[in-house]
Every structure is written in structure tokens, then in C-alpha cells.
GROMACS .gro file of C-alpha atoms in nm:
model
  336
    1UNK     CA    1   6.857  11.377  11.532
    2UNK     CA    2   7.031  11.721  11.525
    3UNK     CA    3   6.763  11.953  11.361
    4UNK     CA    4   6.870  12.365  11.228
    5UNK     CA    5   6.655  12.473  11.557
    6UNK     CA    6   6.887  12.310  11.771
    7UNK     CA    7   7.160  12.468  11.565
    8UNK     CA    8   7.012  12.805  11.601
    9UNK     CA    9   6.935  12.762  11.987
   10UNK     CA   10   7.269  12.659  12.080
   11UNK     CA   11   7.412  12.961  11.857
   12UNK     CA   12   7.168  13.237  11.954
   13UNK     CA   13   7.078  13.304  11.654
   14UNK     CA   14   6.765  13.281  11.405
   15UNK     CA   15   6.662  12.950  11.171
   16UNK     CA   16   6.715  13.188  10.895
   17UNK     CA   17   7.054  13.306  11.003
   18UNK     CA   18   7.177  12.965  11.034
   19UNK     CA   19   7.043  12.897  10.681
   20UNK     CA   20   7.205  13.193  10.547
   21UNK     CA   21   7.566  13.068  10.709
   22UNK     CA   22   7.453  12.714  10.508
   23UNK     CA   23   7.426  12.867  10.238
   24UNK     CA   24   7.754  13.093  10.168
   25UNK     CA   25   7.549  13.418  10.145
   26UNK     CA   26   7.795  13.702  10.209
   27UNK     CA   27   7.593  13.931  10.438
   28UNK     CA   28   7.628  13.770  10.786
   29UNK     CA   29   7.886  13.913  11.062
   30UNK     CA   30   8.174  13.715  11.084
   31UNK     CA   31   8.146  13.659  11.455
   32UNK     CA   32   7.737  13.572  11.405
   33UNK     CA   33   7.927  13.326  11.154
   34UNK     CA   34   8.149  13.148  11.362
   35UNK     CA   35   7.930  13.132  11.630
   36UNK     CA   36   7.663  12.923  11.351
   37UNK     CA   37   7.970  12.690  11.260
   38UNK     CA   38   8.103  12.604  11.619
   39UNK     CA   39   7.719  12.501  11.669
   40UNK     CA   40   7.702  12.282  11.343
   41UNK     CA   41   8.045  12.132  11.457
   42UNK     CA   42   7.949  12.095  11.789
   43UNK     CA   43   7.630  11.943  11.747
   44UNK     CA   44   7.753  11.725  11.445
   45UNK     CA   45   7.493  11.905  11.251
   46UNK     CA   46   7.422  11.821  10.847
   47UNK     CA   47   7.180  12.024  10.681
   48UNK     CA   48   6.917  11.798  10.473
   49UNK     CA   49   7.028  11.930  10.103
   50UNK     CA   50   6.687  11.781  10.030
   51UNK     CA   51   6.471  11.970  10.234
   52UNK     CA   52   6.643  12.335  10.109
   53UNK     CA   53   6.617  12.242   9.783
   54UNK     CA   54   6.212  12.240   9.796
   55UNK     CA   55   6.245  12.544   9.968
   56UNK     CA   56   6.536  12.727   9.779
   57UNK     CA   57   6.500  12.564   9.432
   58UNK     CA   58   6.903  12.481   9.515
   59UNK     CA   59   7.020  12.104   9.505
   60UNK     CA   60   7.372  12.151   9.607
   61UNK     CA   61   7.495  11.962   9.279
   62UNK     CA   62   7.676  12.032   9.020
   63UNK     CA   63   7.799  11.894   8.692
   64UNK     CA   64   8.111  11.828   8.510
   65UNK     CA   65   8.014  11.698   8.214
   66UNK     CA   66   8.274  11.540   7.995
   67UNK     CA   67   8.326  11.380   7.628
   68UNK     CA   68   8.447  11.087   7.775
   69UNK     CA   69   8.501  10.977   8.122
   70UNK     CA   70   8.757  10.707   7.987
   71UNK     CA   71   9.027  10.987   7.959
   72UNK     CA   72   9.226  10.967   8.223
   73UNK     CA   73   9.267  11.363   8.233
   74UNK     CA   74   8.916  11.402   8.292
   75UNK     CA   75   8.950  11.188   8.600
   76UNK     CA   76   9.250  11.413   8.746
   77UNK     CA   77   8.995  11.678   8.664
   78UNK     CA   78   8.735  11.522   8.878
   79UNK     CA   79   8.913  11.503   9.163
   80UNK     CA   80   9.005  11.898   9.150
   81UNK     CA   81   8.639  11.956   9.122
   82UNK     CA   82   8.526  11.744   9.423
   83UNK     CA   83   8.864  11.859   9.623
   84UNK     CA   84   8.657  12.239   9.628
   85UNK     CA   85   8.278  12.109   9.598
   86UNK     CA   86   8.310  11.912   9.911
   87UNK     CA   87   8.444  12.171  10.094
   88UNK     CA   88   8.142  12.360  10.053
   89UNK     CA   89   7.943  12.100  10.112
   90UNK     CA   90   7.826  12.047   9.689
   91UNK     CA   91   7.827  11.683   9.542
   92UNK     CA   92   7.949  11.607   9.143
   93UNK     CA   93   7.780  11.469   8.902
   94UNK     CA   94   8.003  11.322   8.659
   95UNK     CA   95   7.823  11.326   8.287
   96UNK     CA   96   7.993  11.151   8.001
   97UNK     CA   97   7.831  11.308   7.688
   98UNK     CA   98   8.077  11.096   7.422
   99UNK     CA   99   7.895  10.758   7.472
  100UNK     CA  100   7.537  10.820   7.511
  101UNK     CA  101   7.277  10.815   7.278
  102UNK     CA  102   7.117  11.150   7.269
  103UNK     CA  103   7.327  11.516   7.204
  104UNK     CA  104   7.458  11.716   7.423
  105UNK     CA  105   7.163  11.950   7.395
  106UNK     CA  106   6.904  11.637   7.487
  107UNK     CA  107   7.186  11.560   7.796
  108UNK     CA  108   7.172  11.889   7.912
  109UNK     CA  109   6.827  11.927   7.926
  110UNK     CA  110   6.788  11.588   8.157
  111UNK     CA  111   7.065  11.755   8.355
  112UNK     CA  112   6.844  12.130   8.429
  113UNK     CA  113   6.518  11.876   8.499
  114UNK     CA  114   6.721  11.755   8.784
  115UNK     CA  115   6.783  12.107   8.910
  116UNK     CA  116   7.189  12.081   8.936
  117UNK     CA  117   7.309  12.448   9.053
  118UNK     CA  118   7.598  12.480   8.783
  119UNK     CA  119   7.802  12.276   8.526
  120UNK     CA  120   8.153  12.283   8.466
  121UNK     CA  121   8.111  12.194   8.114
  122UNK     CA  122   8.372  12.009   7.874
  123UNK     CA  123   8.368  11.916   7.519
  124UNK     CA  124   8.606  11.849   7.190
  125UNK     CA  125   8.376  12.055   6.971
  126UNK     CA  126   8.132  12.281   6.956
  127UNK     CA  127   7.849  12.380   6.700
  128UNK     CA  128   7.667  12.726   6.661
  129UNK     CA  129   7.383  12.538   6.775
  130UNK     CA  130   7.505  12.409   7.071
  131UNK     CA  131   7.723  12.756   7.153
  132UNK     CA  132   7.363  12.941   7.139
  133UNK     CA  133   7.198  12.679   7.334
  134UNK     CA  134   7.483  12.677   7.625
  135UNK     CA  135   7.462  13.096   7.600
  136UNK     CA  136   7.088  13.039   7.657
  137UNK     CA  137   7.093  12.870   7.960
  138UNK     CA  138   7.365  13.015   8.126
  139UNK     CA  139   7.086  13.354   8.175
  140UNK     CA  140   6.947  13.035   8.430
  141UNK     CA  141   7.247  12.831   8.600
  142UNK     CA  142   7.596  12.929   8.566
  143UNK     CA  143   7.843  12.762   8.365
  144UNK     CA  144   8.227  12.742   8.351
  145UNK     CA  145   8.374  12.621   8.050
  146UNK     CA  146   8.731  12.447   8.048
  147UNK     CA  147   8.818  12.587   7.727
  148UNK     CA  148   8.747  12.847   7.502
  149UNK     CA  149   8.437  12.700   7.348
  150UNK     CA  150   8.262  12.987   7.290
  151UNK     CA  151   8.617  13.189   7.114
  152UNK     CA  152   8.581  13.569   7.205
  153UNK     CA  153   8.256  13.573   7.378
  154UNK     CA  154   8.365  13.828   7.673
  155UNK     CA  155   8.034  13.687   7.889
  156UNK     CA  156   8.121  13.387   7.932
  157UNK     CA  157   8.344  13.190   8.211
  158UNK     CA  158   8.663  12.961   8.144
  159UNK     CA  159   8.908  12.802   8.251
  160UNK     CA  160   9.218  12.631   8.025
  161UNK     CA  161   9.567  12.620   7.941
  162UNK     CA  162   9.749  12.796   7.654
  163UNK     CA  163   9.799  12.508   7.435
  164UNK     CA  164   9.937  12.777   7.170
  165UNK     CA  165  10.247  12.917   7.382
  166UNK     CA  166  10.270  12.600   7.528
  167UNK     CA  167  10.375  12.351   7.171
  168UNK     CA  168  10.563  12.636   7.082
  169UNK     CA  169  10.795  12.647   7.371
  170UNK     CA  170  10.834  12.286   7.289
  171UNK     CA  171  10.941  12.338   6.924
  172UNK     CA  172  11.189  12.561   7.056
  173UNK     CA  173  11.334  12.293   7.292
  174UNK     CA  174  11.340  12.069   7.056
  175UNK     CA  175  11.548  12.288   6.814
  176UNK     CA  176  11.771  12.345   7.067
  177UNK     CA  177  11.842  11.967   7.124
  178UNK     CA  178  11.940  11.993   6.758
  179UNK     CA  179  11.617  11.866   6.574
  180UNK     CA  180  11.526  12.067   6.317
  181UNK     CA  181  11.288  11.775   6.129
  182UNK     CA  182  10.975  11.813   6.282
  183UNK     CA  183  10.652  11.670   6.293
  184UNK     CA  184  10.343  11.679   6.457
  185UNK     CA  185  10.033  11.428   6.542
  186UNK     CA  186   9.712  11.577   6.554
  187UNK     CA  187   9.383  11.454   6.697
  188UNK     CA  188   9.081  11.376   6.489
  189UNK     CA  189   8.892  11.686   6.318
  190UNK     CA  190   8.654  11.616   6.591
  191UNK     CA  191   8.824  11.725   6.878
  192UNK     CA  192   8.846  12.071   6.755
  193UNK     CA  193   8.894  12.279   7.076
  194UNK     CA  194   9.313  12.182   7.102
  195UNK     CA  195   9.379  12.280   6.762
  196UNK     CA  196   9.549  12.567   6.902
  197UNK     CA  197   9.829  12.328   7.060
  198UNK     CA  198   9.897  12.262   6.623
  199UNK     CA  199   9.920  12.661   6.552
  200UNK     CA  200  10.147  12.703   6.823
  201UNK     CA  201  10.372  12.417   6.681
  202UNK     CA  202  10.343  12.593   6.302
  203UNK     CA  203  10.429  12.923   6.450
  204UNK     CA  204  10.756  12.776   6.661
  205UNK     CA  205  10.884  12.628   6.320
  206UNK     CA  206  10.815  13.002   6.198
  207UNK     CA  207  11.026  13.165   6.478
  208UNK     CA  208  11.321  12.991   6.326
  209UNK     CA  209  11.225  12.971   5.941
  210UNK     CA  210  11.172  12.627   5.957
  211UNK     CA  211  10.886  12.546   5.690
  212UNK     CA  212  10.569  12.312   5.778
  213UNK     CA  213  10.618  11.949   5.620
  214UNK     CA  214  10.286  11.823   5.535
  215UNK     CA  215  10.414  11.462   5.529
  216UNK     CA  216  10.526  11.484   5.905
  217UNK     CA  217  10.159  11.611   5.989
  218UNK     CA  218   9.978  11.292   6.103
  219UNK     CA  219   9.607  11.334   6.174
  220UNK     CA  220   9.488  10.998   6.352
  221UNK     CA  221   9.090  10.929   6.233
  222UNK     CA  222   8.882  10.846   6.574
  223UNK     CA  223   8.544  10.788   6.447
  224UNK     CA  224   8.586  10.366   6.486
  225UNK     CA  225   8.848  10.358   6.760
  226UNK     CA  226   8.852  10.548   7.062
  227UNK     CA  227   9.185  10.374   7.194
  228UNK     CA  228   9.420  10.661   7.126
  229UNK     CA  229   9.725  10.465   7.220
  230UNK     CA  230   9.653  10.248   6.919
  231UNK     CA  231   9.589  10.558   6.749
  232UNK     CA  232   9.954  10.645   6.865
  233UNK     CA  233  10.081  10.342   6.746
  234UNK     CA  234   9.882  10.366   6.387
  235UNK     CA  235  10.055  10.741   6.316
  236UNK     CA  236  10.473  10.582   6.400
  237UNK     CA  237  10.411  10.338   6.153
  238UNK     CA  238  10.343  10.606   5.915
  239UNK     CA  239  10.663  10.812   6.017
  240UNK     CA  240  10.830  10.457   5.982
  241UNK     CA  241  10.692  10.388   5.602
  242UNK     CA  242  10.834  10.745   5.515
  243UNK     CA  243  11.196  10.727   5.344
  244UNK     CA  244  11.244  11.059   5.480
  245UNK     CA  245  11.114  11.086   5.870
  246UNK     CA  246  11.121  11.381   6.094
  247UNK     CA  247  11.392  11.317   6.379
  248UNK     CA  248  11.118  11.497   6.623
  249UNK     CA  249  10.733  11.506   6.721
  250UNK     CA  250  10.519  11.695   6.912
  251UNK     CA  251  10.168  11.486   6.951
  252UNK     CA  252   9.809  11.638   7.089
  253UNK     CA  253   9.780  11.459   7.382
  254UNK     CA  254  10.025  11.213   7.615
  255UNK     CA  255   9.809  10.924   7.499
  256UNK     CA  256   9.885  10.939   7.114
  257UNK     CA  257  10.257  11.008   7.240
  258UNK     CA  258  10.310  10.663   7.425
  259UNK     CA  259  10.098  10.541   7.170
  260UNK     CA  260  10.373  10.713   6.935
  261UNK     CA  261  10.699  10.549   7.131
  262UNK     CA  262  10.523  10.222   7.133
  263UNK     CA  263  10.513  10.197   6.780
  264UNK     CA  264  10.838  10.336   6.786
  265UNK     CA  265  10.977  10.085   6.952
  266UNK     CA  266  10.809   9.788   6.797
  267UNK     CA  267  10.950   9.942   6.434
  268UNK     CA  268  11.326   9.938   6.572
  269UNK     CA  269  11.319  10.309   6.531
  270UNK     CA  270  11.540  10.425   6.848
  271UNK     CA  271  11.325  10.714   7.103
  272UNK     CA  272  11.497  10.948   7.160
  273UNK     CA  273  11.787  10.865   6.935
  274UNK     CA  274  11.612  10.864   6.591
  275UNK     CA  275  11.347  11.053   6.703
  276UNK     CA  276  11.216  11.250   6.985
  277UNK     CA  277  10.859  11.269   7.121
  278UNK     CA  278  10.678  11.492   7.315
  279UNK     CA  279  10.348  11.442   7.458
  280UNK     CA  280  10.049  11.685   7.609
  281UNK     CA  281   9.903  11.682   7.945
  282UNK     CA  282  10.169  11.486   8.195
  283UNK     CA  283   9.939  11.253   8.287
  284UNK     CA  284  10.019  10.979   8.543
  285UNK     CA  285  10.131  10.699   8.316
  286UNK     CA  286  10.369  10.896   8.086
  287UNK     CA  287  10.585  10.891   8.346
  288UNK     CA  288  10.566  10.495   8.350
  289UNK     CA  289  10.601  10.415   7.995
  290UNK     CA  290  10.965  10.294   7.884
  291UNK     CA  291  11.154  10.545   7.796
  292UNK     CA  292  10.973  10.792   8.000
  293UNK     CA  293  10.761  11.085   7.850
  294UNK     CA  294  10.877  11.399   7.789
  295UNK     CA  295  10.535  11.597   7.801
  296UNK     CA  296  10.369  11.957   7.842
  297UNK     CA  297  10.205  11.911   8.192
  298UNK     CA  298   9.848  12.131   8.216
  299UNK     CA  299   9.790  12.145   8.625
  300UNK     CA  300   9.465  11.981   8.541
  301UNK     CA  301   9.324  11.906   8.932
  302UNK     CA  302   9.447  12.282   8.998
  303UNK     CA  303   9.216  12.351   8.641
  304UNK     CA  304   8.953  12.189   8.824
  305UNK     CA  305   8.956  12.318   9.192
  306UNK     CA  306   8.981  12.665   9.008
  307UNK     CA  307   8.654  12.577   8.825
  308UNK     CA  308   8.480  12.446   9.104
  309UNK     CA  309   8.606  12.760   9.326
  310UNK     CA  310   8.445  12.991   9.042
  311UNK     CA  311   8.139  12.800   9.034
  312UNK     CA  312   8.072  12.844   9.369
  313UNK     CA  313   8.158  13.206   9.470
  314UNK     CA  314   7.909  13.256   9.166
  315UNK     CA  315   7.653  13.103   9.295
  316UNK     CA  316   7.699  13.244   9.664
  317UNK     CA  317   7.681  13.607   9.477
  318UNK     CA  318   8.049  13.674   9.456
  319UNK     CA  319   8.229  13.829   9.211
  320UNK     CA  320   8.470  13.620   9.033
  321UNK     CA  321   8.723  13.603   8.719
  322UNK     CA  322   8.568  13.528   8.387
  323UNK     CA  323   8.948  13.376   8.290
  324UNK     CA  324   9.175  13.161   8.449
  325UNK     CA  325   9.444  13.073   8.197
  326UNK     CA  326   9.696  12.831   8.294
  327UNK     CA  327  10.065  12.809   8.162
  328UNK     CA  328  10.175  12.442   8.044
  329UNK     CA  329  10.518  12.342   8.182
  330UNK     CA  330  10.775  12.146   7.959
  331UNK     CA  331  10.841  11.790   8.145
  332UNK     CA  332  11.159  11.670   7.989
  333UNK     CA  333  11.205  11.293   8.054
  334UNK     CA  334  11.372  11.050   7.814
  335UNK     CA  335  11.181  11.066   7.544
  336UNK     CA  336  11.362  11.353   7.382
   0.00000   0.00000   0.00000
């Protein structure tokens, strides 16, 4: 078995040096690290993560920790994550904080006891309790944040996209196509942190003096059913029992939109005809649904590698961005 002396023998170099190349640190000659890497390749050389971490307190894991791995945008997210952690040699701990029984805080805190390096940290809404809690122990591992949980908190790290400029682009489309009826699904009051996709939809109607129609605002309640495309389907028969029905939609994620065309189509009401829908996200399946799904695509697994990337230079010392906002593109498909 390959051992870091060999590694350093066949290099010419020190145990230490060949730890520091392991370990990312910045202060090595770039020929001192090649020379380390040819050996590790050469000698088919993997470092026991196990053995470093008694030594450097580091286990090479992180954490995404999500509200609920169910979502199929969290696994696209996963993958963007892993696509940069196992490049530098880190494994992911996928946490789903939605259906266990203790809080987030209580999760967490069996999280740090296993000494993970970092968390890339996701949630629908956050408390002042749990925003002071995550502040606290981000002075002890760093965290990245993939929205903006903690508002205008300069210190801390994110990564998102603009669900504001985003909806409103889409409102604008939408007038364009000649709709000027429109209405909006939101999620539950739980999900807080993508209420900014709704003001952006308010302010397009604004940008052409179009007022906000409180009977076309649909807010689906989640607390007893986490299948969101039954939630979908539970907001179009509203629109259907209305005499008067918006001829357009823009929904909070792509899941309440096929939910939306489903129920759409099982009411006889015509998509895109009658009325148009756009979703949020571009997830794989809204391109499968019948008729296809016009949607707002966020480059989630780029959201993720981005994360991950940030994660990492932090913990190798680098400097890094404290923002990475993304720009949501408009994926026009039949729905509309």
C-alpha cells in the first residue's frame, strides 16, 4: 500500500510538503507542485482523509443541507456540488432538514459534532433565531447560502438567482403575447425566501399600469400536502370556478405550473389558448409535460458548482466573492 513517504521519496520532497499540495494550501512552488501530483498519479496514491482529519481537525466533507431532498431542483443542485467537491477530492453530505424530527438548529448541531468542513446551506425560511444561530457558527466553519437568507447582511456568502428581474421579464412577455389578465400562484407562506419572484410579477404589471387582481393571486396551503403538482392542480380549479379568469399565470416554481396545466387540462380550459402558464426553475420534466413548459430556467448545477467552488477556495485560504447572482432565462415552450 502506497503510503505519503513513498509519495514524498519519489517527489523529492518533504511529508509535509506533500501534505500541504493535499491540502490546497497556496504557498507551494508550482513546479514543487507538480512534481507532488505526478508522484500521487504515478504511484496511484490516495491520501487517508481519516488519518488528516485526527491530525488537522479537517474531514474533507461538506454539507448541502436542504428542505427537502424530494425536490427535484435540489437534486440538479447536488450534482453541481459533487461535480466541484470531487475534484478536490471533498465528499457531500446530503441533509434533508424538511422531514426530520428535530430543527434545523438541533440538525446543525449533529452536523458540526461530525466535524464537516463547510455547508452549503438551503432553506424556505428563516427565523431571527436561526439567522443568529447560522451567523454564530459561521465565526467556526464557513457557510454559503443559496439565497439571501440573511437579507443585507454584507458578511455573509450567497449564491442565487434574481427571482425579482426574472418574473418580471416574464410579465412583460406575456403582455407582449397580448395577455393583459394576469395572475399569479404563490407558494405557501412557508417558503418565504422566493417571495421576491411575486414582487417582481407586481412590479411588471406596474411597468405597464396594469393593477394587481387579488382574485388571480392563488396561494396553495402546504402544511398537509407536500405534492406540489397536486397543489398545481388544486389552484386551476380555482381559476376555473372564477366567472372572470386571468388569460395568463406566472406560478413559483415549475412544479405548481404542470401541476397548473394539468388541471388545466382536466377542466377543458385550453393551455395556451385560454390561458398561458409559466413556470420557475426549467427543471427536467417541464420539458416533458404535454404541452410543454414555458419556464424561467435558474442554471441550478452551475448555482451549485459555484457554491462548492466558493466553499473550497475558502477553506484553502483564498479569497473569494461574497455574491454570485445568477440571471434566470425565459424558456418559451408551448405553454404560452
Amino acid at each position: 500500500m502506497t503510503t505519503i513517504f513513498d509519495v514524498a521519496k519519489e517527489a523529492g520532497v518533504s511529508k509535509s510538503t506533500v501534505s500541504r499540495v493535499i491540502n490546497g494550501e497556496t504557498k507551494v512552488k508550482k513546479e514543487t507542485k507538480d512534481a507532488v501530483e505526478a508522484a500521487i498519479k504515478k504511484l496511484n496514491y490516495s491520501p487517508s482523509y481519516m488519518a488528516q482529519a485526527i491530525r488537522t481537525r479537517r474531514t474533507h466533507t461538506i454539507a448541502l443541507v436542504v428542505p427537502e431532498y424530494s425536490n427535484i431542483f435540489y437534486t440538479e443542485m447536488f450534482r453541481g456540488v459533487e461535480d466541484i467537491a470531487l475534484k478536490y477530492g471533498y465528499m457531500v453530505m446530503v441533509c434533508n432538514t424538511e422531514r426530520h424530527a428535530m430543527s434545523e438548529i438541533e440538525y446543525t448541531n449533529e452536523l458540526l459534532k461530525r466535524n464537516i468542513d463547510g455547508i452549503i446551506y438551503n432553506t424556505y425560511r428563516t427565523d431571527d433565531e436561526m439567522a443568529d444561530y447560522l451567523r454564530h457558527i459561521s465565526e467556526r466553519i464557513p457557510i454559503v447560502y443559496m439565497n439571501k437568507t440573511l437579507g443585507d447582511d454584507e458578511n455573509y456568502v450567497c449564491v442565487y438567482t434574481d427571482g425579482f428581474k426574472s418574473s418580471r421579464k416574464a410579465v412583460q412577455y406575456l403582455i407582449d403575447k397580448g395577455k393583459h389578465k394576469l395572475g399569479y400562484v404563490m407558494n405557501s407562506e412557508d417558503v418565504s425566501i422566493i417571495e421576491d419572484r411575486f414582487e417582481g410579477f407586481v412590479q411588471g404589471l406596474k411597468d405597464y399600469g396594469l393593477e394587481l387582481n387579488k382574485k388571480w393571486v392563488y396561494r396553495v396551503q402546504r402544511e398537509n400536502e407536500p405534492d406540489y403538482i397536486k397543489l398545481g392542480r388544486d389552484a386551476a380549479k380555482y381559476y376555473a370556478s372564477l366567472k372572470e379568469r386571468p388569460d395568463g399565470i406566472l406560478t413559483a416554481t415549475d412544479m405548481l405550473a404542470i401541476g397548473c396545466v394539468k388541471g388545466f387540462n382536466e377542466s377543458r380550459i385550453k393551455v395556451p389558448d385560454e390561458i398561458s402558464v409559466i413556470g420557475f426553475d426549467n427543471i427536467f420534466v417541464s420539458a416533458l409535460i404535454d404541452p410543454p413548459l414555458t419556464t424561467i430556467a435558474q442554471p441550478v448545477r452551475k448555482m451549485g458548482q459555484a457554491a462548492a467552488e466558493i466553499l473550497i477556495s475558502t477553506l484553502q485560504g483564498k479569497k473569494t466573492q461574497n455574491k454570485v447572482v445568477f440571471e434566470g432565462k425565459l424558456i418559451v415552450r408551448e405553454t404560452t
